[in-house]
Coordinates of C-alpha atoms and ligand atoms in Angstrom, one line a residue:
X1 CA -20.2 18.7 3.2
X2 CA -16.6 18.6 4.4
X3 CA -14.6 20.1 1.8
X4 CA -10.9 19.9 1.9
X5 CA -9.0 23.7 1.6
X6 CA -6.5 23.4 -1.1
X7 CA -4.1 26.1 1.0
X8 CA -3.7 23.5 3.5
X9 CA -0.9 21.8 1.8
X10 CA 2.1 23.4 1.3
X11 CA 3.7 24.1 -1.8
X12 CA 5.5 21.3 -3.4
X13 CA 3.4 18.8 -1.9
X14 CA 3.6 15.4 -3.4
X15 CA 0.0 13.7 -5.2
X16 CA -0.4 11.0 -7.0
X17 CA -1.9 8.3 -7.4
X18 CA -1.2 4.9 -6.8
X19 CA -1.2 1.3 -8.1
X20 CA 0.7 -2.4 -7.6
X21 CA 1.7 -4.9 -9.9
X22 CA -0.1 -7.8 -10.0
X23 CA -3.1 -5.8 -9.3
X24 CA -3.2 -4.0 -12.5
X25 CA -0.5 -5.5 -15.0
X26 CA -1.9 -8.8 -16.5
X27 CA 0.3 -10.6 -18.8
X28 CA 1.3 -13.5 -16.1
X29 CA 3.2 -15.7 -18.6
X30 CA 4.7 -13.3 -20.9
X31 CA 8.0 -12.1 -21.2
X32 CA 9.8 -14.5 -18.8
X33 CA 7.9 -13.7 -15.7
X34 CA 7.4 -16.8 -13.3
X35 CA 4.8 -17.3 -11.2
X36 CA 4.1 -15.6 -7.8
X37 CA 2.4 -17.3 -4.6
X38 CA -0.7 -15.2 -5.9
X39 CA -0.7 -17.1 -9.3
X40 CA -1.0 -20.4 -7.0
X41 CA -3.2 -19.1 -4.5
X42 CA -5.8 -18.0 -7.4
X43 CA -5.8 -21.4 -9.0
X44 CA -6.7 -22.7 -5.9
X45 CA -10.1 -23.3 -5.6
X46 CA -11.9 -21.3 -3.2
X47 CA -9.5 -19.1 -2.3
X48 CA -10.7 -15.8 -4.6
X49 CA -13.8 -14.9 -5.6
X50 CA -15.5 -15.9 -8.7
X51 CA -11.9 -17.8 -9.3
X52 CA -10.6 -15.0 -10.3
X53 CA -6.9 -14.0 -11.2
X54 CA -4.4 -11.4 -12.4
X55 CA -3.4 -13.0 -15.3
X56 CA -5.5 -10.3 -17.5
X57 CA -6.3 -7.7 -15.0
X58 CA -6.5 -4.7 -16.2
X59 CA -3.9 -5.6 -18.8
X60 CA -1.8 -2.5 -17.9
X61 CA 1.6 -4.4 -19.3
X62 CA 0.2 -3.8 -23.2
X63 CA -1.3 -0.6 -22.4
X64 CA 1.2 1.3 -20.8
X65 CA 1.1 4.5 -22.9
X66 CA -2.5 4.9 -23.2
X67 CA -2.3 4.4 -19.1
X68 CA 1.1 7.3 -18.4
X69 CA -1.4 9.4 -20.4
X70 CA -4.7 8.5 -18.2
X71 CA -2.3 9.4 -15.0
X72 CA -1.1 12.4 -16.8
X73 CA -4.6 14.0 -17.7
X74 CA -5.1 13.6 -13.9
X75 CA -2.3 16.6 -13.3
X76 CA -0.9 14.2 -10.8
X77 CA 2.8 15.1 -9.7
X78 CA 3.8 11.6 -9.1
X79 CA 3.0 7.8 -9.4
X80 CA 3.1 4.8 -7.2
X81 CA 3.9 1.4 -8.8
X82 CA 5.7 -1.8 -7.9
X83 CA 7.7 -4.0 -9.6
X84 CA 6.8 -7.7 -9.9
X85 CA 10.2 -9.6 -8.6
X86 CA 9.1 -12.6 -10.6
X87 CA 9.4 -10.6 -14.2
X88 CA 12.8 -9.4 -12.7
X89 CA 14.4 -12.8 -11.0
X90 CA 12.3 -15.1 -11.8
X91 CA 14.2 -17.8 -10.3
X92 CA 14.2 -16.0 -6.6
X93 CA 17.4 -15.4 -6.7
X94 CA 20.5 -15.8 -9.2
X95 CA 19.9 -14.9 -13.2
X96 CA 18.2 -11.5 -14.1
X97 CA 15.5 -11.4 -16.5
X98 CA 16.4 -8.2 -18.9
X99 CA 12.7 -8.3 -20.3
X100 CA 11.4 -7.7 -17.1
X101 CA 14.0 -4.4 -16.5
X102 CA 12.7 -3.4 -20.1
X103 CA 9.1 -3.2 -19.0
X104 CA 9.7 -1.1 -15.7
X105 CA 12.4 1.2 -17.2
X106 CA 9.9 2.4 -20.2
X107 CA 7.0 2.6 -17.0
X108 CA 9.7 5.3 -15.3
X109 CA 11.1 6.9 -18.7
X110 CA 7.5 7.1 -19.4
X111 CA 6.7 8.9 -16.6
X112 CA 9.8 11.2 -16.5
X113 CA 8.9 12.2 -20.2
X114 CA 5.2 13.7 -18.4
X115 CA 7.0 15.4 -15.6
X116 CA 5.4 12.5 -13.3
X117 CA 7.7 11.5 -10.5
X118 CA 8.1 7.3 -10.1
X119 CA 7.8 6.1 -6.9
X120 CA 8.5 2.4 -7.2
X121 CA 8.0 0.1 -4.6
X122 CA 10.2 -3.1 -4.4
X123 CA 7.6 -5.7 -3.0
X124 CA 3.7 -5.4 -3.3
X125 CA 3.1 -9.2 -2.2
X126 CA 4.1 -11.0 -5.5
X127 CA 6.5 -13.1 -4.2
X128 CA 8.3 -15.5 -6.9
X129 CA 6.5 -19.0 -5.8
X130 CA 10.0 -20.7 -5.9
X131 CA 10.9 -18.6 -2.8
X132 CA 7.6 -19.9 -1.1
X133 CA 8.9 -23.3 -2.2
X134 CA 12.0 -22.7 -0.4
X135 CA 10.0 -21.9 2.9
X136 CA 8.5 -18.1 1.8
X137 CA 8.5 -15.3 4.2
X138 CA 8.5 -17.5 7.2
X139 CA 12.6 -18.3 5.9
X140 CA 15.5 -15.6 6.7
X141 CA 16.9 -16.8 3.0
X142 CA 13.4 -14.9 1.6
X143 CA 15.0 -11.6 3.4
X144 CA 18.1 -12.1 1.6
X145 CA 16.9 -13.0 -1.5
X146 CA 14.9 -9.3 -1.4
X147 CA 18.3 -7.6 -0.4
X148 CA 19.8 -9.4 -4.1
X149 CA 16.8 -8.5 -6.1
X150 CA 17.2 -4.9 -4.5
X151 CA 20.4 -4.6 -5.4
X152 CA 19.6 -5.2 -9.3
X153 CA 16.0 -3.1 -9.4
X154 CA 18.1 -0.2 -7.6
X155 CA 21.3 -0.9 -10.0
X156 CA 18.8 -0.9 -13.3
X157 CA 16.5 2.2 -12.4
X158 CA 18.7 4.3 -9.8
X159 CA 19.6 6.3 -12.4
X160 CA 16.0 7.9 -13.2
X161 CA 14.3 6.2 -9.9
X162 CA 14.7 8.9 -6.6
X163 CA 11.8 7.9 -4.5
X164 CA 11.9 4.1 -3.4
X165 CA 9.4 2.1 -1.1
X166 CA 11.0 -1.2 -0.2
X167 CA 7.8 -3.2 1.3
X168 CA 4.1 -2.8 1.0
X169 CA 2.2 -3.5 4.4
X170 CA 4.2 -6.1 6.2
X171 CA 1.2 -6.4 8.1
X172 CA -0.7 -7.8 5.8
X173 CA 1.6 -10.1 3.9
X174 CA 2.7 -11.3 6.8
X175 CA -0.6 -12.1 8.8
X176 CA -3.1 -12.4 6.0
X177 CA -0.8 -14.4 4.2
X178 CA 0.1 -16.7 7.0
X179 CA -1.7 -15.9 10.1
X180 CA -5.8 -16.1 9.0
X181 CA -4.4 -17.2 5.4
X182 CA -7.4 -15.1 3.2
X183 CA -4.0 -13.7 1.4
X184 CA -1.7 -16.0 -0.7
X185 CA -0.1 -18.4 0.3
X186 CA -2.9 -19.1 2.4
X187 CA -1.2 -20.6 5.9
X188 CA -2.9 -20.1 9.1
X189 CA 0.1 -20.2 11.9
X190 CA 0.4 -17.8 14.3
X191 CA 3.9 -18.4 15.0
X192 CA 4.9 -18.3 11.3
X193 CA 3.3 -15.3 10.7
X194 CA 5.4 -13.3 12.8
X195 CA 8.4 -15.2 11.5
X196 CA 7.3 -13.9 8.4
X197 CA 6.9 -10.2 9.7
X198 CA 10.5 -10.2 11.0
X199 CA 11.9 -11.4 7.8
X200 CA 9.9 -8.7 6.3
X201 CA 11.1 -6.0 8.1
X202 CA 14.6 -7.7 7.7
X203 CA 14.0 -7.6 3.9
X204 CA 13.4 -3.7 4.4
X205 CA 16.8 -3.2 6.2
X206 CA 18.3 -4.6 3.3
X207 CA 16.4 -2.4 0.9
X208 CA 17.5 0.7 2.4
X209 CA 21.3 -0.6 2.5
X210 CA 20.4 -1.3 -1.7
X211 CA 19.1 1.8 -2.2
X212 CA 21.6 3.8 -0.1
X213 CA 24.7 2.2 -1.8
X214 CA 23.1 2.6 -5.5
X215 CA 21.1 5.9 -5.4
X216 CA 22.8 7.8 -2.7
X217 CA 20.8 10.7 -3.6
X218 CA 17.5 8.6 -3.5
X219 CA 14.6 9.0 -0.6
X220 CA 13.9 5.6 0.6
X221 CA 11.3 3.8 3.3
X222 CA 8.8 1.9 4.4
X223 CA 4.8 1.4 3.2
X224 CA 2.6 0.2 6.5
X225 CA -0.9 -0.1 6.7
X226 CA -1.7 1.7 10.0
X227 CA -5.7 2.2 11.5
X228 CA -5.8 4.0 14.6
X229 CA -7.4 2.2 17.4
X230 CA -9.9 3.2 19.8
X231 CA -11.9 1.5 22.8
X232 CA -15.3 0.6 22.4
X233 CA -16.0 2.2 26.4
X234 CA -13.9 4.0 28.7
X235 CA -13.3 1.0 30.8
X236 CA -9.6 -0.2 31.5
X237 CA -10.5 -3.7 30.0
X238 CA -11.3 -1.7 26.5
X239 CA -8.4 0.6 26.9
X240 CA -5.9 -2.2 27.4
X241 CA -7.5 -3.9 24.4
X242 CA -7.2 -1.5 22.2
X243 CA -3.5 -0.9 23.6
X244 CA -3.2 -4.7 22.2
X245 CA -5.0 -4.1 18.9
X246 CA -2.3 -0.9 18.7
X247 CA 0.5 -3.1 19.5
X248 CA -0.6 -5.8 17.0
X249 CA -1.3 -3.3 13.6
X250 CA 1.0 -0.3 14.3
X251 CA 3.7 -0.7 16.8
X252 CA 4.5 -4.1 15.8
X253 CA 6.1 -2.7 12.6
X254 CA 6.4 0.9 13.9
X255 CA 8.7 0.5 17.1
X256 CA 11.7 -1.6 15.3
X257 CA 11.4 0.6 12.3
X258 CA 12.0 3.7 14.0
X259 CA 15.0 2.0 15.7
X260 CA 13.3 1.0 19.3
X261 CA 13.0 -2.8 19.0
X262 CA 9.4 -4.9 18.9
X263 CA 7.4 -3.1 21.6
X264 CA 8.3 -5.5 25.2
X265 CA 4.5 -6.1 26.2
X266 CA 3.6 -7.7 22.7
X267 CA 6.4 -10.1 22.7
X268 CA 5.2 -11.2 25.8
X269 CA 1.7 -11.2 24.8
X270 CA 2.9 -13.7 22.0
X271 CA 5.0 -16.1 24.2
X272 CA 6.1 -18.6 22.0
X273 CA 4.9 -17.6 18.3
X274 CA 7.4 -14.5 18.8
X275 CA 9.9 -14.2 16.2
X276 CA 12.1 -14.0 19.6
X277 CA 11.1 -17.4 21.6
X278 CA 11.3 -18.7 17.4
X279 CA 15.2 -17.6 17.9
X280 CA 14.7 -15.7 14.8
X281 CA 16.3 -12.4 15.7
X282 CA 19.5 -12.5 15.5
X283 CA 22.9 -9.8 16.3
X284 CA 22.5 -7.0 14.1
X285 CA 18.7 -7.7 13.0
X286 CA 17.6 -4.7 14.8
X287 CA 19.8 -2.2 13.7
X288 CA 19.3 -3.0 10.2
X289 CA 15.6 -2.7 10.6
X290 CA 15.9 0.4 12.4
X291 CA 18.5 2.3 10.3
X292 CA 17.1 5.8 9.5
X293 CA 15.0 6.2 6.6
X294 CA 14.3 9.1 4.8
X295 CA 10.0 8.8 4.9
X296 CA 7.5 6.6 6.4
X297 CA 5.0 5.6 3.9
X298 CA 1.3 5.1 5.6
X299 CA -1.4 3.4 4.0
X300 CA -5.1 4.6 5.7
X301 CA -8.4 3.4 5.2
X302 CA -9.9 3.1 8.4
X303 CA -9.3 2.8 12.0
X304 CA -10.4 0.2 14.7
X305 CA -13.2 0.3 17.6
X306 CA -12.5 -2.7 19.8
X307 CA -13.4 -4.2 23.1
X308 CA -11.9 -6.4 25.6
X309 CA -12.9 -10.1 24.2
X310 CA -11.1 -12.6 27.3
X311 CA -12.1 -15.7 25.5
X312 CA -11.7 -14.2 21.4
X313 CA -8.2 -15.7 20.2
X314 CA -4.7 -15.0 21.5
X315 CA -5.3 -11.1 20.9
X316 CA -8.6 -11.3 23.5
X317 CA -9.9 -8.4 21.7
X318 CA -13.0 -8.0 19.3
X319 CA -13.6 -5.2 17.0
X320 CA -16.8 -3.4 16.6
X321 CA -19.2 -2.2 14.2
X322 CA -20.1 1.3 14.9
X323 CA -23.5 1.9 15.1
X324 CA -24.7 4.9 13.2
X325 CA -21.4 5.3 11.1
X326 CA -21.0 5.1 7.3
X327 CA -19.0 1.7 6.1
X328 CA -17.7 1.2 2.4
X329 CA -18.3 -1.4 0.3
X330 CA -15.7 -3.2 1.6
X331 CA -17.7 -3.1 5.0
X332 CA -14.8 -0.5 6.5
X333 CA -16.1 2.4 8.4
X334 CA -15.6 6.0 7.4
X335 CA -13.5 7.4 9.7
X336 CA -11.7 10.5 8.7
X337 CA -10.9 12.2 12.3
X338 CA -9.1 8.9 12.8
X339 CA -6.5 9.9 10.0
X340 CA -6.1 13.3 12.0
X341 CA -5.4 11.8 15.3
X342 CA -3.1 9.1 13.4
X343 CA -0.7 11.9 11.5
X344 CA -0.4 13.5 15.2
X345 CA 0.5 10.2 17.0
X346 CA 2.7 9.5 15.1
X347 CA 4.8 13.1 14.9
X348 CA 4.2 12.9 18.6
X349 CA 5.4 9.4 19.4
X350 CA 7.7 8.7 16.3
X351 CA 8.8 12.6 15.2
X352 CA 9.3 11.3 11.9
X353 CA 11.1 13.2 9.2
X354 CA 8.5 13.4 6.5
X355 CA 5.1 11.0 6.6
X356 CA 3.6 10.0 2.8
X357 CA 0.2 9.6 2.7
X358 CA 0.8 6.2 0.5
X359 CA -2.4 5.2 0.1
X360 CA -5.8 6.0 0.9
X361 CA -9.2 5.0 -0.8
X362 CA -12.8 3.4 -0.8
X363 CA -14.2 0.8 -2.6
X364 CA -18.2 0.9 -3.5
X365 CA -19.9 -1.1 -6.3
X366 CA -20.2 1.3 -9.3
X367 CA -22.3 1.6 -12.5
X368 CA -21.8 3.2 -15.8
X369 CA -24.6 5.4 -16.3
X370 CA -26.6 5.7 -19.6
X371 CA -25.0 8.8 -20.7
X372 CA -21.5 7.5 -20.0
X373 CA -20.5 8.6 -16.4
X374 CA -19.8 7.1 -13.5
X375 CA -21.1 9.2 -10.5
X376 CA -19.2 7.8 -7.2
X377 CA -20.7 10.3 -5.2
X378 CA -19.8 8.1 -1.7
X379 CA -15.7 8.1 -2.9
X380 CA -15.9 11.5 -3.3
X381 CA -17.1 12.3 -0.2
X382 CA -14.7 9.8 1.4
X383 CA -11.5 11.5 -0.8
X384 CA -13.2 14.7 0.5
X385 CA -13.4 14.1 3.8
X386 CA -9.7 12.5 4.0
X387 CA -7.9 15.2 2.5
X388 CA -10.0 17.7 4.8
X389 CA -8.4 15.4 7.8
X390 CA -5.0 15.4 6.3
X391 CA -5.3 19.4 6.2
X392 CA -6.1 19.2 9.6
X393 CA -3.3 17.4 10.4
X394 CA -0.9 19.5 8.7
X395 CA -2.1 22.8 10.3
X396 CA -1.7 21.0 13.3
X397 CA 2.1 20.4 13.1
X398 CA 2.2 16.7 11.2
X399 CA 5.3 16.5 9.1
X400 CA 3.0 15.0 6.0
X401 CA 4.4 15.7 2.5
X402 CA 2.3 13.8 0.2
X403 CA -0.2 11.5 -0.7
X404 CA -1.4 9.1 -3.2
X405 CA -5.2 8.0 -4.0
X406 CA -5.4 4.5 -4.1
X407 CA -6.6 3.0 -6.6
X408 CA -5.6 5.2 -10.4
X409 CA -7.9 2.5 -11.7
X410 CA -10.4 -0.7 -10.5
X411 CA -8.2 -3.2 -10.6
X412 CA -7.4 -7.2 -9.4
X413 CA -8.3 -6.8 -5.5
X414 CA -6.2 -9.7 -3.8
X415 CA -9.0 -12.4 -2.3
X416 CA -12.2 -10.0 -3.4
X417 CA -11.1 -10.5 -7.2
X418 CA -12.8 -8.0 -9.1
X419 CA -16.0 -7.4 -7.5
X420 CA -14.7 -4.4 -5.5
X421 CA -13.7 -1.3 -7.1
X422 CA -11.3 0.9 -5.8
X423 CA -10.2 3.2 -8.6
X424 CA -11.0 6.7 -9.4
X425 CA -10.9 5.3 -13.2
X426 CA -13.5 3.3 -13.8
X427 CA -12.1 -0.3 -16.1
X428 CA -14.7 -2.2 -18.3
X429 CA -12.7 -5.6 -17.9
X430 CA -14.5 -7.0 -20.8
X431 CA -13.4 -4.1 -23.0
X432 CA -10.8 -2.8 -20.8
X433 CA -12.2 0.7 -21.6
X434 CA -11.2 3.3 -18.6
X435 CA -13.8 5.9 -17.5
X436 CA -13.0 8.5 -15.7
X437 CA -15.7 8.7 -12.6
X438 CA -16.8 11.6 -10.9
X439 CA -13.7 10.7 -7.8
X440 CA -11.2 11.5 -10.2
X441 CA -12.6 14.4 -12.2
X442 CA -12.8 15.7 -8.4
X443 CA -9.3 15.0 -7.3
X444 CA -7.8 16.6 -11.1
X445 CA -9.9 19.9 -10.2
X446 CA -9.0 19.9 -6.8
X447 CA -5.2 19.0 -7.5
X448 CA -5.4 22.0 -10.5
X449 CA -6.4 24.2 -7.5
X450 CA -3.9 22.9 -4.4
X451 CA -1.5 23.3 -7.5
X452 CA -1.7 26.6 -8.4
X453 CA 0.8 29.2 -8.8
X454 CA 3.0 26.1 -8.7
X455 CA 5.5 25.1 -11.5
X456 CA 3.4 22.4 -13.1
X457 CA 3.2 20.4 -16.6
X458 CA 0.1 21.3 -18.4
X459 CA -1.5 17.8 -19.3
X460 CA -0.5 17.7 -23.2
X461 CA -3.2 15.3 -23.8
X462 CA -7.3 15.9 -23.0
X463 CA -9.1 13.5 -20.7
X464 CA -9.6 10.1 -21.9
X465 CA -13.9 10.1 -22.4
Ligands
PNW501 C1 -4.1 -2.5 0.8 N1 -6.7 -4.7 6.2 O1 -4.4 -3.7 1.3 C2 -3.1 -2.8 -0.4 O2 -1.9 -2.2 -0.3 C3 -3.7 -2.7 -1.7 O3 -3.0 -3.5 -2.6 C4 -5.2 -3.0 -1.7 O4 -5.8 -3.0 -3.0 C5 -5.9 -1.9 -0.8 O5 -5.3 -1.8 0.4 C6 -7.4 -2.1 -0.7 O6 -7.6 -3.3 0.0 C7 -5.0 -3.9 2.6 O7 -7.4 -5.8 6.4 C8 -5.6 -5.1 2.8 O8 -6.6 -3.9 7.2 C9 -6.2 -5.4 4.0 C10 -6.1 -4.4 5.0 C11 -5.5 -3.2 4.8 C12 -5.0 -3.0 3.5

């Protein structure tokens, strides 16, 4: 079996693990917190499954002790949450809720108490539903609106908060959300899709500018989902198709981040539903977006083996199952060499300063044995095999400094509800008990190892049983 070599990553590397707000918190209605697109997208029928919500999920919001302590006994060096903007303005924009600062600033004293360094990240999808009232992503004002509520998360928690992550995966609020709408709020419009990703990457400008003025000593950037993409055959109609896959998940959101503008031959593969025939980008737009940033934050799970598809949608490209190759429970194939070749594309192509492994994980259906463990043999290979990749990587010259397991715990998976597990905890949402599975008791021993010799906190409390 791959195993990964702790000596691989250098000294001071960054783990943690990693989480999002409406995914784990619960307590929709409490404490002043409005609704989000994804409380109205999940009381809409057929839209998740079972009809399932976040309004308990893993009820994280009145168990946030016993939970700092769970991450602690992992021996983790830092933690990835996001703050729900509707707890914080729960009008969109104008008065701030002070119960909603409360909760987030004991989440990050909490943390800094067990030597665990926040990593907070501004927007993880749960957009105040007043906004998408008011038009949603598709709307500049929803860009601006981020930029205000930026301004007060980074004026409340710059203080203690160092490491900031303005948006979570434009790729897929934008185009899930309102291109094949399986993500709230559902739309299915090309064109406003990549409105939406232009006001999203706009949104991200104005989060660096936030974080800059109020934290100037503060590392700041960008989460994007990215899956390397490969040609089903050597032929040139393959090759150009996965060039157009490439351009659509990566260098759509990679080129104007990295200050280059949207990549030419996707604009003109979009003709009229590009945010520049829409007359959306305006003077200025792309500077913003492409102002230096201290880290680029990339979220892997798997990469993409397409073929040319002439009559298959405006993208005329069709992915493939691989045949003999290992898929998840969520049906995405394993793929670890892809997360080697991805670190050094993008050093090559983008040579950027530091790269943060923001999230990376598997979900399969587990059980809770008789004798009380949960033995995710298939995640443990998979975290195996993807830290063995990143190792890879770094040897080879990729400027990667961290990396966070997604998920710390099963939690509220967008449109799949609860059914798919992603955590290296294992949550019981009738009791809400956690379980530690066999994934996580992995990842501590292996972080005690890549760890040693290094100034580390001792966990002061045992494992949770
Ligand atoms: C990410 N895709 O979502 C999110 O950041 C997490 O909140 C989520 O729980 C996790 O991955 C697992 O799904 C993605 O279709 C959703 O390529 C969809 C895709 C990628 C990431």
């Amino acid at each position: 079996m791959t195993q990964p070599n702790p000596k691989n990553f250098p000294p001071r590397f960054t783990w943690g693990v990693a989480t999002s707000s409406y995914q784990i918190e619960g307590a929709a209605h409490e404490d002043g917190r409005s609704p989000s697109i994804w409380d109205t997208f999940c009381a809409t029928p057929g839209k998740v499954l079972n009809g399932e919500n976040g309004d308990v999920a893993c009820d994280h919001y009145h168990r946030l002790d016993r939970d700092l302590d769970l991450i602690q006994s992992l021996g983790v060096n830092a933690y990835r949450f996001s703050v729900a903007w509707p707890r914080i303005v729960p009008g969109g924009r104008g008065a701030t809720n002070q119960a909603g600062l409360d909760f987030y600033s004991r989440v990050v004293d909490g943390l800094l108490a067990r030597d665990i360094t926040p990593w907070l990240t501004l927007y993880h999808w749960d957009l105040p539903q007043v906004l998408q009232d008011r038009g949603g992503w598709p709307a500049r004002d929803t860009a601006l609106a981020f930029g205000d509520y930026a301004e007060v998360v980074t004026t409340a928690l710059g203080d203690r908060v160092k490491h900031w992550i303005t948006i979570n995966e434009p790729w897929v609020a934008a185009f899930m959300g309102y291109g094949n709408g399986i993500h709230a709020p559902g739309h299915t419009n090309l064109a406003e899709s990549f409105a939406a990703s232009h006001h999203l990457l706009l949104a991200h400008g104005l989060g660096v500018q936030a974080v800059r003025k109020n934290v100037p000593d503060a590392q700041v950037g960008i989460t994007l989902n990215l899956a390397a993409a490969y040609p089903a055959t050597d032929s040139e109609m393959d090759k150009a198709a996965a060039h157009r896959q490439d351009g659509f998940a990566n260098r759509w959101y990679l080129d104007p981040v990295f200050g280059r503008g949207y990549p030419r031959d996707f604009v003109e593969l979009l003709g009229d539903a590009s945010p520049q025939a829409q007359g959306l980008v305006l003077p200025g737009d792309l500077d913003l977006i492409g102002v230096v940033s201290d880290f680029l934050g990339v979220n892997m799970y798997s990469r993409s083996v397409v073929e040319d598809a002439p009559d298959d949608g405006w993208l005329r490209a069709r992915g493939l199952r691989v045949e003999g190759s290992e898929y998840t429970g969520f049906d995405w194939e394993v793929a670890p060499q892809s997360l080697t070749d991805l670190m050094l594309r993008l050093q090559k192509d983008y040579n950027p300063v530091a790269i943060y492994i923001t999230e990376n994980g598997a979900s399969y259906p587990d059980t809770v044995n008789a004798d009380g463990n949960v033995q995710d043999e298939a995640r443990t290979r998979y975290f195996q095999q993807h830290l063995a990749a990143l190792g890879d990587a770094i040897t080879d010259g990729a400027k990667v400094t961290g990396y966070f397991a997604w998920s710390l715990m099963d939690n509220f998976e967008w449109a799949e509800g609860y059914d798919k597990r992603f955590g290296i905890v294992y949550v019981d949402f009738e009791t809400q008990a956690r379980t530690l599975k066999q994934s996580g008791q992995w990842y501590r021993d292996f972080l005690a190892r890549a760890q040693e010799g290094q100034p580390v906190t001792l966990p002061r409390f045992p494992a949770p049983t």
